[in-house]
């Protein structure tokens, strides 16, 4: 059944504009092949929004996102707006839109592709068959607690409510149930009170509602090690906001490049934000060499989670997989002298789709 979808497009800063520009034709190709109509509505977020509107999340951007079926986002931030004493920062725009849309569950799949195993610093035999989804809590914790700053000290408050832990653990457990039935909850319960609450709530939710899903707890420091030493042992990992931020950059090394990891930020409604987990990469911005695959794979998650187009999502994922099989690599993955541009990589995906 052909559908119509309104997609808010937020390229943001740095390579964000390039990877989003490369991804839209992929979505257009999907629409054309299946008779869907996708309307793209572009808005500002991050540093570009500070420059144009004085704020990192203009009201028009948030309102458009609230009305949309889905949001495709590139990246925010850059040296131009990185003065440590600046009152407004691009990153605040990203945090505010996640919070404003109530997107508390951030899904970050980690599935190393056979053709990219050589790019990982981890031994290939440890990587074969690795298939993990990290569910990162996205609208609570130390990211959103009160902050203070004086000449002599600074504080960041980390707070979690029972309800915040319950809902993200439920999302993760439902996902684990559809997969291999194994959930690893990561905390620092030997030190942090918020982690002890996290662990208690997780134990109760899992006992009462998901007795069929195996639950394991890991402390975040040893998890950081196990993720590299035995990544095949994990199925779904659920954790709080900051631990999830750190562990997923680490996990990207299993896949060989930060440029391969997609994400979906979901709440209770249909709208979600779909963005690569990498940042705006100011060092390579404007050169047309950034890896677009993470954004294209995020667009696939958009098709699946917000638009309910599972076959189309799978087709995009298969096309990226085919491009990787053919070793069509941007500079982050390519052997010296073999790199393609952002546009060429995206074009290859489009050809494989057609
Ligand atoms: C991410 C990013 C953001 C985060 C930054 C840009 C605020 O690192 O999406 O992982 O820390 O959540
Ligand atoms: Mn991050």
mmCIF file of C-alpha atoms and ligand atoms in Angstrom:
data_model
loop_
_atom_site.group_PDB
_atom_site.id
_atom_site.type_symbol
_atom_site.label_atom_id
_atom_site.label_comp_id
_atom_site.label_asym_id
_atom_site.label_seq_id
_atom_site.Cartn_x
_atom_site.Cartn_y
_atom_site.Cartn_z
ATOM 1 C CA UNK A 1 0.000 0.000 0.000
ATOM 2 C CA UNK A 2 1.569 3.298 -1.101
ATOM 3 C CA UNK A 3 1.807 5.859 1.676
ATOM 4 C CA UNK A 4 2.496 9.564 2.060
ATOM 5 C CA UNK A 5 5.020 10.686 4.675
ATOM 6 C CA UNK A 6 6.176 14.074 5.894
ATOM 7 C CA UNK A 7 9.838 13.836 6.804
ATOM 8 C CA UNK A 8 11.584 16.685 8.584
ATOM 9 C CA UNK A 9 15.185 16.937 7.428
ATOM 10 C CA UNK A 10 17.769 18.462 9.765
ATOM 11 C CA UNK A 11 21.206 18.416 8.115
ATOM 12 C CA UNK A 12 22.827 20.425 10.936
ATOM 13 C CA UNK A 13 26.559 21.123 10.841
ATOM 14 C CA UNK A 14 29.827 19.864 9.382
ATOM 15 C CA UNK A 15 29.481 16.650 7.375
ATOM 16 C CA UNK A 16 25.800 16.592 8.396
ATOM 17 C CA UNK A 17 24.835 18.502 5.268
ATOM 18 C CA UNK A 18 26.797 16.172 2.980
ATOM 19 C CA UNK A 19 25.609 12.864 4.381
ATOM 20 C CA UNK A 20 21.992 13.989 4.507
ATOM 21 C CA UNK A 21 22.171 15.332 0.930
ATOM 22 C CA UNK A 22 23.533 11.938 -0.143
ATOM 23 C CA UNK A 23 20.788 10.056 1.705
ATOM 24 C CA UNK A 24 17.699 11.884 0.417
ATOM 25 C CA UNK A 25 18.062 10.431 -3.116
ATOM 26 C CA UNK A 26 18.065 6.964 -1.536
ATOM 27 C CA UNK A 27 14.707 7.699 0.106
ATOM 28 C CA UNK A 28 13.444 9.230 -3.154
ATOM 29 C CA UNK A 29 14.399 6.065 -4.990
ATOM 30 C CA UNK A 30 12.530 3.944 -2.451
ATOM 31 C CA UNK A 31 9.470 6.186 -2.814
ATOM 32 C CA UNK A 32 9.524 6.029 -6.616
ATOM 33 C CA UNK A 33 9.915 2.255 -6.723
ATOM 34 C CA UNK A 34 7.059 1.606 -4.311
ATOM 35 C CA UNK A 35 4.682 4.423 -5.254
ATOM 36 C CA UNK A 36 5.106 6.288 -1.951
ATOM 37 C CA UNK A 37 5.329 10.064 -1.720
ATOM 38 C CA UNK A 38 7.803 11.490 0.757
ATOM 39 C CA UNK A 39 7.704 15.252 1.363
ATOM 40 C CA UNK A 40 10.957 16.576 2.810
ATOM 41 C CA UNK A 41 10.809 19.648 5.033
ATOM 42 C CA UNK A 42 14.230 21.080 5.772
ATOM 43 C CA UNK A 43 14.895 23.013 8.997
ATOM 44 C CA UNK A 44 17.831 24.325 11.000
ATOM 45 C CA UNK A 45 19.345 22.788 14.124
ATOM 46 C CA UNK A 46 22.672 23.137 15.922
ATOM 47 C CA UNK A 47 25.350 25.640 14.976
ATOM 48 C CA UNK A 48 23.682 26.739 11.758
ATOM 49 C CA UNK A 49 20.540 27.520 13.778
ATOM 50 C CA UNK A 50 22.582 29.565 16.259
ATOM 51 C CA UNK A 51 24.019 31.535 13.338
ATOM 52 C CA UNK A 52 20.678 32.103 11.646
ATOM 53 C CA UNK A 53 18.254 32.339 14.578
ATOM 54 C CA UNK A 54 20.366 32.794 17.710
ATOM 55 C CA UNK A 55 19.184 29.504 19.230
ATOM 56 C CA UNK A 56 20.236 25.871 18.584
ATOM 57 C CA UNK A 57 16.625 24.648 18.320
ATOM 58 C CA UNK A 58 14.306 27.242 16.734
ATOM 59 C CA UNK A 59 10.626 26.858 17.637
ATOM 60 C CA UNK A 60 9.795 26.289 13.950
ATOM 61 C CA UNK A 61 12.110 23.266 13.871
ATOM 62 C CA UNK A 62 10.563 21.644 16.941
ATOM 63 C CA UNK A 63 7.017 22.353 15.737
ATOM 64 C CA UNK A 64 7.731 20.871 12.322
ATOM 65 C CA UNK A 65 9.217 17.769 13.961
ATOM 66 C CA UNK A 66 6.183 17.386 16.226
ATOM 67 C CA UNK A 67 3.885 17.369 13.198
ATOM 68 C CA UNK A 68 6.073 15.109 11.060
ATOM 69 C CA UNK A 69 6.023 11.355 10.588
ATOM 70 C CA UNK A 70 9.782 11.171 11.106
ATOM 71 C CA UNK A 71 12.948 13.245 11.411
ATOM 72 C CA UNK A 72 16.199 12.557 9.556
ATOM 73 C CA UNK A 73 19.157 14.291 11.202
ATOM 74 C CA UNK A 74 22.798 14.683 10.179
ATOM 75 C CA UNK A 75 24.997 15.985 12.985
ATOM 76 C CA UNK A 76 25.500 19.091 15.107
ATOM 77 C CA UNK A 77 28.500 20.969 16.454
ATOM 78 C CA UNK A 78 31.843 22.305 15.330
ATOM 79 C CA UNK A 79 34.826 24.418 16.372
ATOM 80 C CA UNK A 80 33.028 27.643 15.477
ATOM 81 C CA UNK A 81 30.600 27.121 18.374
ATOM 82 C CA UNK A 82 32.877 25.277 20.787
ATOM 83 C CA UNK A 83 34.017 28.094 23.059
ATOM 84 C CA UNK A 84 33.777 26.410 26.502
ATOM 85 C CA UNK A 85 32.265 29.590 27.938
ATOM 86 C CA UNK A 86 29.617 30.005 25.247
ATOM 87 C CA UNK A 87 26.081 30.344 26.614
ATOM 88 C CA UNK A 88 24.494 28.488 23.707
ATOM 89 C CA UNK A 89 25.906 25.356 22.115
ATOM 90 C CA UNK A 90 24.783 23.352 19.068
ATOM 91 C CA UNK A 91 24.510 20.167 21.170
ATOM 92 C CA UNK A 92 21.754 21.784 23.259
ATOM 93 C CA UNK A 93 19.579 21.763 20.133
ATOM 94 C CA UNK A 94 19.961 18.017 19.744
ATOM 95 C CA UNK A 95 19.235 17.337 23.412
ATOM 96 C CA UNK A 96 16.212 19.666 23.318
ATOM 97 C CA UNK A 97 14.640 18.026 20.269
ATOM 98 C CA UNK A 98 15.129 14.527 21.717
ATOM 99 C CA UNK A 99 13.496 15.697 24.932
ATOM 100 C CA UNK A 100 10.836 17.759 23.150
ATOM 101 C CA UNK A 101 9.674 14.742 21.167
ATOM 102 C CA UNK A 102 9.872 12.421 24.183
ATOM 103 C CA UNK A 103 12.334 10.068 22.487
ATOM 104 C CA UNK A 104 13.634 8.123 25.464
ATOM 105 C CA UNK A 105 14.883 4.969 23.715
ATOM 106 C CA UNK A 106 17.841 5.235 21.374
ATOM 107 C CA UNK A 107 18.451 2.040 19.401
ATOM 108 C CA UNK A 108 21.997 1.610 18.116
ATOM 109 C CA UNK A 109 22.524 -1.646 16.208
ATOM 110 C CA UNK A 110 26.075 -3.006 15.946
ATOM 111 C CA UNK A 111 26.463 -5.711 13.300
ATOM 112 C CA UNK A 112 29.942 -5.869 11.784
ATOM 113 C CA UNK A 113 29.772 -6.451 8.047
ATOM 114 C CA UNK A 114 32.000 -9.284 6.747
ATOM 115 C CA UNK A 115 33.616 -7.017 4.131
ATOM 116 C CA UNK A 116 34.596 -4.424 6.744
ATOM 117 C CA UNK A 117 36.029 -6.796 9.375
ATOM 118 C CA UNK A 118 39.564 -5.944 8.282
ATOM 119 C CA UNK A 119 38.981 -2.292 9.183
ATOM 120 C CA UNK A 120 38.298 -3.163 12.818
ATOM 121 C CA UNK A 121 41.207 -3.117 15.287
ATOM 122 C CA UNK A 122 39.629 -6.242 16.830
ATOM 123 C CA UNK A 123 40.570 -9.721 15.557
ATOM 124 C CA UNK A 124 38.138 -10.916 12.880
ATOM 125 C CA UNK A 125 37.442 -14.237 14.601
ATOM 126 C CA UNK A 126 35.963 -12.340 17.554
ATOM 127 C CA UNK A 127 33.698 -10.337 15.243
ATOM 128 C CA UNK A 128 32.052 -13.024 13.155
ATOM 129 C CA UNK A 129 28.379 -13.310 14.043
ATOM 130 C CA UNK A 130 28.343 -10.256 16.301
ATOM 131 C CA UNK A 131 24.818 -8.799 16.328
ATOM 132 C CA UNK A 132 24.106 -6.360 19.149
ATOM 133 C CA UNK A 133 21.553 -3.609 19.695
ATOM 134 C CA UNK A 134 22.411 -1.062 22.359
ATOM 135 C CA UNK A 135 19.314 0.641 23.770
ATOM 136 C CA UNK A 136 20.536 3.892 25.249
ATOM 137 C CA UNK A 137 18.259 5.875 27.584
ATOM 138 C CA UNK A 138 18.130 9.259 25.870
ATOM 139 C CA UNK A 139 16.191 11.871 27.828
ATOM 140 C CA UNK A 140 17.372 11.500 31.420
ATOM 141 C CA UNK A 141 20.423 11.150 33.603
ATOM 142 C CA UNK A 142 23.404 13.452 33.841
ATOM 143 C CA UNK A 143 22.728 14.958 30.402
ATOM 144 C CA UNK A 144 19.576 16.613 31.671
ATOM 145 C CA UNK A 145 20.226 17.210 35.383
ATOM 146 C CA UNK A 146 20.786 20.660 36.862
ATOM 147 C CA UNK A 147 24.206 22.120 36.220
ATOM 148 C CA UNK A 148 26.082 24.695 38.256
ATOM 149 C CA UNK A 149 29.337 26.493 37.702
ATOM 150 C CA UNK A 150 31.304 28.866 39.896
ATOM 151 C CA UNK A 151 34.914 30.014 39.812
ATOM 152 C CA UNK A 152 35.911 27.189 42.123
ATOM 153 C CA UNK A 153 33.636 24.279 41.227
ATOM 154 C CA UNK A 154 31.042 22.775 38.919
ATOM 155 C CA UNK A 155 28.285 20.186 39.265
ATOM 156 C CA UNK A 156 26.187 18.003 36.951
ATOM 157 C CA UNK A 157 23.274 16.283 38.642
ATOM 158 C CA UNK A 158 22.449 12.709 37.630
ATOM 159 C CA UNK A 159 18.844 11.792 38.360
ATOM 160 C CA UNK A 160 16.622 8.928 37.216
ATOM 161 C CA UNK A 161 13.003 8.288 38.107
ATOM 162 C CA UNK A 162 11.476 4.819 38.399
ATOM 163 C CA UNK A 163 9.193 5.590 35.438
ATOM 164 C CA UNK A 164 12.133 6.601 33.235
ATOM 165 C CA UNK A 165 13.940 3.340 33.941
ATOM 166 C CA UNK A 166 10.796 1.220 33.514
ATOM 167 C CA UNK A 167 9.923 2.505 30.061
ATOM 168 C CA UNK A 168 13.375 2.121 28.522
ATOM 169 C CA UNK A 169 13.866 -1.322 30.062
ATOM 170 C CA UNK A 170 10.485 -2.372 28.611
ATOM 171 C CA UNK A 171 11.525 -1.154 25.146
ATOM 172 C CA UNK A 172 14.794 -3.057 25.380
ATOM 173 C CA UNK A 173 13.173 -6.218 26.728
ATOM 174 C CA UNK A 174 10.548 -6.213 23.961
ATOM 175 C CA UNK A 175 13.345 -5.974 21.439
ATOM 176 C CA UNK A 176 15.276 -8.797 23.126
ATOM 177 C CA UNK A 177 12.131 -10.946 23.004
ATOM 178 C CA UNK A 178 11.956 -10.486 19.202
ATOM 179 C CA UNK A 179 15.653 -11.342 18.904
ATOM 180 C CA UNK A 180 17.670 -13.908 20.871
ATOM 181 C CA UNK A 181 15.973 -13.347 24.223
ATOM 182 C CA UNK A 182 18.989 -11.992 26.098
ATOM 183 C CA UNK A 183 19.207 -8.616 27.838
ATOM 184 C CA UNK A 184 22.315 -7.137 29.446
ATOM 185 C CA UNK A 185 21.708 -4.152 31.710
ATOM 186 C CA UNK A 186 24.750 -1.951 32.244
ATOM 187 C CA UNK A 187 25.195 0.265 35.301
ATOM 188 C CA UNK A 188 27.664 1.287 37.994
ATOM 189 C CA UNK A 189 25.640 -0.053 40.923
ATOM 190 C CA UNK A 190 28.755 -0.538 43.063
ATOM 191 C CA UNK A 191 29.119 3.254 43.268
ATOM 192 C CA UNK A 192 26.103 5.209 42.007
ATOM 193 C CA UNK A 193 22.704 5.476 43.683
ATOM 194 C CA UNK A 194 21.000 6.066 40.314
ATOM 195 C CA UNK A 195 22.509 2.762 39.182
ATOM 196 C CA UNK A 196 21.159 0.942 42.230
ATOM 197 C CA UNK A 197 17.698 2.282 41.407
ATOM 198 C CA UNK A 198 18.247 1.258 37.774
ATOM 199 C CA UNK A 199 19.171 -2.280 38.818
ATOM 200 C CA UNK A 200 16.232 -2.686 41.226
ATOM 201 C CA UNK A 201 13.697 -1.432 38.707
ATOM 202 C CA UNK A 202 15.190 -3.575 35.950
ATOM 203 C CA UNK A 203 15.030 -6.703 38.119
ATOM 204 C CA UNK A 204 11.383 -6.074 38.952
ATOM 205 C CA UNK A 205 10.226 -5.228 35.406
ATOM 206 C CA UNK A 206 11.995 -8.269 34.008
ATOM 207 C CA UNK A 207 10.697 -10.637 36.702
ATOM 208 C CA UNK A 208 7.102 -9.420 36.425
ATOM 209 C CA UNK A 209 6.798 -8.773 32.688
ATOM 210 C CA UNK A 210 9.583 -10.593 30.851
ATOM 211 C CA UNK A 211 10.253 -13.887 32.631
ATOM 212 C CA UNK A 212 11.050 -15.402 29.215
ATOM 213 C CA UNK A 213 13.963 -12.972 28.590
ATOM 214 C CA UNK A 214 17.307 -13.773 30.237
ATOM 215 C CA UNK A 215 18.634 -10.836 32.233
ATOM 216 C CA UNK A 216 22.260 -10.208 33.099
ATOM 217 C CA UNK A 217 23.791 -7.181 34.861
ATOM 218 C CA UNK A 218 27.211 -5.762 34.007
ATOM 219 C CA UNK A 219 29.167 -2.926 35.548
ATOM 220 C CA UNK A 220 30.038 -0.372 32.910
ATOM 221 C CA UNK A 221 33.803 -0.598 33.366
ATOM 222 C CA UNK A 222 33.949 -4.355 32.852
ATOM 223 C CA UNK A 223 31.360 -4.033 30.075
ATOM 224 C CA UNK A 224 33.760 -1.731 28.222
ATOM 225 C CA UNK A 225 36.265 -4.591 28.297
ATOM 226 C CA UNK A 226 33.859 -7.459 27.504
ATOM 227 C CA UNK A 227 32.461 -5.564 24.540
ATOM 228 C CA UNK A 228 35.845 -5.929 22.864
ATOM 229 C CA UNK A 229 36.922 -9.302 24.263
ATOM 230 C CA UNK A 230 33.672 -11.273 23.711
ATOM 231 C CA UNK A 231 31.228 -9.185 21.662
ATOM 232 C CA UNK A 232 29.357 -12.292 20.471
ATOM 233 C CA UNK A 233 28.091 -12.813 24.029
ATOM 234 C CA UNK A 234 25.654 -9.897 23.753
ATOM 235 C CA UNK A 235 22.226 -9.518 22.209
ATOM 236 C CA UNK A 236 20.424 -6.419 23.560
ATOM 237 C CA UNK A 237 22.254 -4.072 25.931
ATOM 238 C CA UNK A 238 20.265 -1.471 27.870
ATOM 239 C CA UNK A 239 21.923 1.353 29.716
ATOM 240 C CA UNK A 240 21.630 4.929 30.923
ATOM 241 C CA UNK A 241 22.286 7.969 28.782
ATOM 242 C CA UNK A 242 25.987 8.650 29.269
ATOM 243 C CA UNK A 243 27.138 5.032 29.524
ATOM 244 C CA UNK A 244 25.273 4.380 26.266
ATOM 245 C CA UNK A 245 26.943 7.324 24.574
ATOM 246 C CA UNK A 246 30.400 6.059 25.493
ATOM 247 C CA UNK A 247 29.829 2.345 24.912
ATOM 248 C CA UNK A 248 28.400 2.882 21.422
ATOM 249 C CA UNK A 249 31.387 4.852 20.175
ATOM 250 C CA UNK A 250 33.471 1.983 21.501
ATOM 251 C CA UNK A 251 31.161 -0.557 19.853
ATOM 252 C CA UNK A 252 31.519 1.205 16.507
ATOM 253 C CA UNK A 253 35.074 -0.127 16.405
ATOM 254 C CA UNK A 254 33.623 -3.639 16.183
ATOM 255 C CA UNK A 255 32.007 -2.554 12.916
ATOM 256 C CA UNK A 256 35.252 -1.026 11.662
ATOM 257 C CA UNK A 257 34.141 2.605 11.477
ATOM 258 C CA UNK A 258 32.037 5.123 13.334
ATOM 259 C CA UNK A 259 30.703 5.883 9.864
ATOM 260 C CA UNK A 260 28.686 2.654 9.794
ATOM 261 C CA UNK A 261 26.546 2.969 12.915
ATOM 262 C CA UNK A 262 22.941 4.093 12.559
ATOM 263 C CA UNK A 263 20.441 4.979 15.232
ATOM 264 C CA UNK A 264 16.750 5.398 15.885
ATOM 265 C CA UNK A 265 15.431 7.487 18.760
ATOM 266 C CA UNK A 266 11.942 6.390 19.698
ATOM 267 C CA UNK A 267 9.230 7.321 22.163
ATOM 268 C CA UNK A 268 5.663 6.177 22.590
ATOM 269 C CA UNK A 269 4.343 7.733 19.364
ATOM 270 C CA UNK A 270 5.253 7.076 15.736
ATOM 271 C CA UNK A 271 7.647 9.969 15.194
ATOM 272 C CA UNK A 272 11.315 9.221 15.727
ATOM 273 C CA UNK A 273 14.655 10.854 15.027
ATOM 274 C CA UNK A 274 16.997 8.906 12.792
ATOM 275 C CA UNK A 275 20.648 9.879 12.825
ATOM 276 C CA UNK A 276 24.101 8.380 12.502
ATOM 277 C CA UNK A 277 25.822 7.976 15.876
ATOM 278 C CA UNK A 278 28.885 9.886 14.668
ATOM 279 C CA UNK A 279 29.300 13.638 14.973
ATOM 280 C CA UNK A 280 29.856 16.513 12.555
ATOM 281 C CA UNK A 281 33.526 15.589 11.873
ATOM 282 C CA UNK A 282 34.758 19.160 11.278
ATOM 283 C CA UNK A 283 38.167 17.842 10.189
ATOM 284 C CA UNK A 284 36.731 16.350 6.985
ATOM 285 C CA UNK A 285 33.655 18.584 6.505
ATOM 286 C CA UNK A 286 33.184 20.135 3.061
ATOM 287 C CA UNK A 287 35.494 17.637 1.346
ATOM 288 C CA UNK A 288 32.791 15.258 0.131
ATOM 289 C CA UNK A 289 34.585 12.245 1.599
ATOM 290 C CA UNK A 290 32.423 11.380 4.628
ATOM 291 C CA UNK A 291 30.890 7.928 4.881
ATOM 292 C CA UNK A 292 27.129 8.186 4.131
ATOM 293 C CA UNK A 293 26.294 4.576 5.059
ATOM 294 C CA UNK A 294 25.420 5.301 8.711
ATOM 295 C CA UNK A 295 22.914 7.933 7.590
ATOM 296 C CA UNK A 296 21.502 5.712 4.857
ATOM 297 C CA UNK A 297 21.127 2.900 7.407
ATOM 298 C CA UNK A 298 19.415 5.396 9.721
ATOM 299 C CA UNK A 299 17.007 6.172 6.877
ATOM 300 C CA UNK A 300 16.304 2.434 6.678
ATOM 301 C CA UNK A 301 15.421 2.478 10.373
ATOM 302 C CA UNK A 302 13.138 5.450 9.644
ATOM 303 C CA UNK A 303 11.306 3.426 7.007
ATOM 304 C CA UNK A 304 10.919 0.543 9.448
ATOM 305 C CA UNK A 305 10.074 2.245 12.747
ATOM 306 C CA UNK A 306 8.201 5.411 11.799
ATOM 307 C CA UNK A 307 6.663 4.503 8.440
ATOM 308 C CA UNK A 308 6.083 0.770 8.966
ATOM 309 C CA UNK A 309 7.776 -0.034 5.637
ATOM 310 C CA UNK A 310 9.674 -3.167 6.642
ATOM 311 C CA UNK A 311 10.315 -4.506 3.123
ATOM 312 C CA UNK A 312 11.650 -1.137 1.980
ATOM 313 C CA UNK A 313 13.873 -0.885 5.063
ATOM 314 C CA UNK A 314 15.284 -4.343 4.443
ATOM 315 C CA UNK A 315 15.908 -3.455 0.781
ATOM 316 C CA UNK A 316 17.940 -0.389 1.748
ATOM 317 C CA UNK A 317 19.940 -2.442 4.261
ATOM 318 C CA UNK A 318 20.580 -5.099 1.626
ATOM 319 C CA UNK A 319 21.727 -2.430 -0.838
ATOM 320 C CA UNK A 320 24.219 -1.008 1.679
ATOM 321 C CA UNK A 321 25.377 -4.520 2.399
ATOM 322 C CA UNK A 322 25.882 -5.111 -1.338
ATOM 323 C CA UNK A 323 27.881 -1.884 -1.649
ATOM 324 C CA UNK A 324 30.089 -3.010 1.243
ATOM 325 C CA UNK A 325 30.459 -6.485 -0.315
ATOM 326 C CA UNK A 326 31.707 -4.739 -3.454
ATOM 327 C CA UNK A 327 34.212 -2.883 -1.249
ATOM 328 C CA UNK A 328 32.796 0.496 -2.213
ATOM 329 C CA UNK A 329 34.412 2.256 0.730
ATOM 330 C CA UNK A 330 34.880 5.893 1.692
ATOM 331 C CA UNK A 331 38.206 7.008 3.178
ATOM 332 C CA UNK A 332 37.413 5.732 6.691
ATOM 333 C CA UNK A 333 37.360 2.141 5.412
ATOM 334 C CA UNK A 334 39.214 2.121 2.093
ATOM 335 C CA UNK A 335 42.729 0.950 1.354
ATOM 336 C CA UNK A 336 45.012 3.846 0.364
ATOM 337 C CA UNK A 337 44.062 5.226 -3.051
ATOM 338 C CA UNK A 338 40.838 3.215 -3.200
ATOM 339 C CA UNK A 339 38.363 5.558 -1.487
ATOM 340 C CA UNK A 340 35.157 6.733 -3.181
ATOM 341 C CA UNK A 341 33.376 9.997 -2.395
ATOM 342 C CA UNK A 342 30.258 10.418 -0.291
ATOM 343 C CA UNK A 343 28.113 10.789 -3.412
ATOM 344 C CA UNK A 344 29.670 7.793 -5.151
ATOM 345 C CA UNK A 345 29.017 5.589 -2.127
ATOM 346 C CA UNK A 346 25.380 6.715 -1.964
ATOM 347 C CA UNK A 347 25.021 6.292 -5.732
ATOM 348 C CA UNK A 348 26.218 2.714 -5.409
ATOM 349 C CA UNK A 349 23.490 2.044 -2.854
ATOM 350 C CA UNK A 350 20.915 3.517 -5.236
ATOM 351 C CA UNK A 351 22.160 1.319 -8.093
ATOM 352 C CA UNK A 352 21.983 -1.769 -5.895
ATOM 353 C CA UNK A 353 18.416 -0.804 -4.927
ATOM 354 C CA UNK A 354 17.295 -0.562 -8.513
HETATM 355 C C1 LIG B 1 25.499 11.235 20.189
HETATM 356 C C2 LIG B 1 26.278 12.506 20.337
HETATM 357 C C3 LIG B 1 25.485 13.492 21.186
HETATM 358 C C4 LIG B 1 25.257 12.856 22.546
HETATM 359 C C5 LIG B 1 26.112 14.876 21.330
HETATM 360 C C6 LIG B 1 26.398 15.519 19.997
HETATM 361 C C7 LIG B 1 25.266 15.785 22.187
HETATM 362 O O1 LIG B 1 27.532 12.255 20.878
HETATM 363 O O2 LIG B 1 24.373 11.284 19.653
HETATM 364 O O3 LIG B 1 25.985 10.185 20.581
HETATM 365 O O4 LIG B 1 26.140 12.905 23.417
HETATM 366 O O5 LIG B 1 24.179 12.305 22.749
HETATM 367 MN MN1 LIG B 2 27.988 10.137 21.104
#
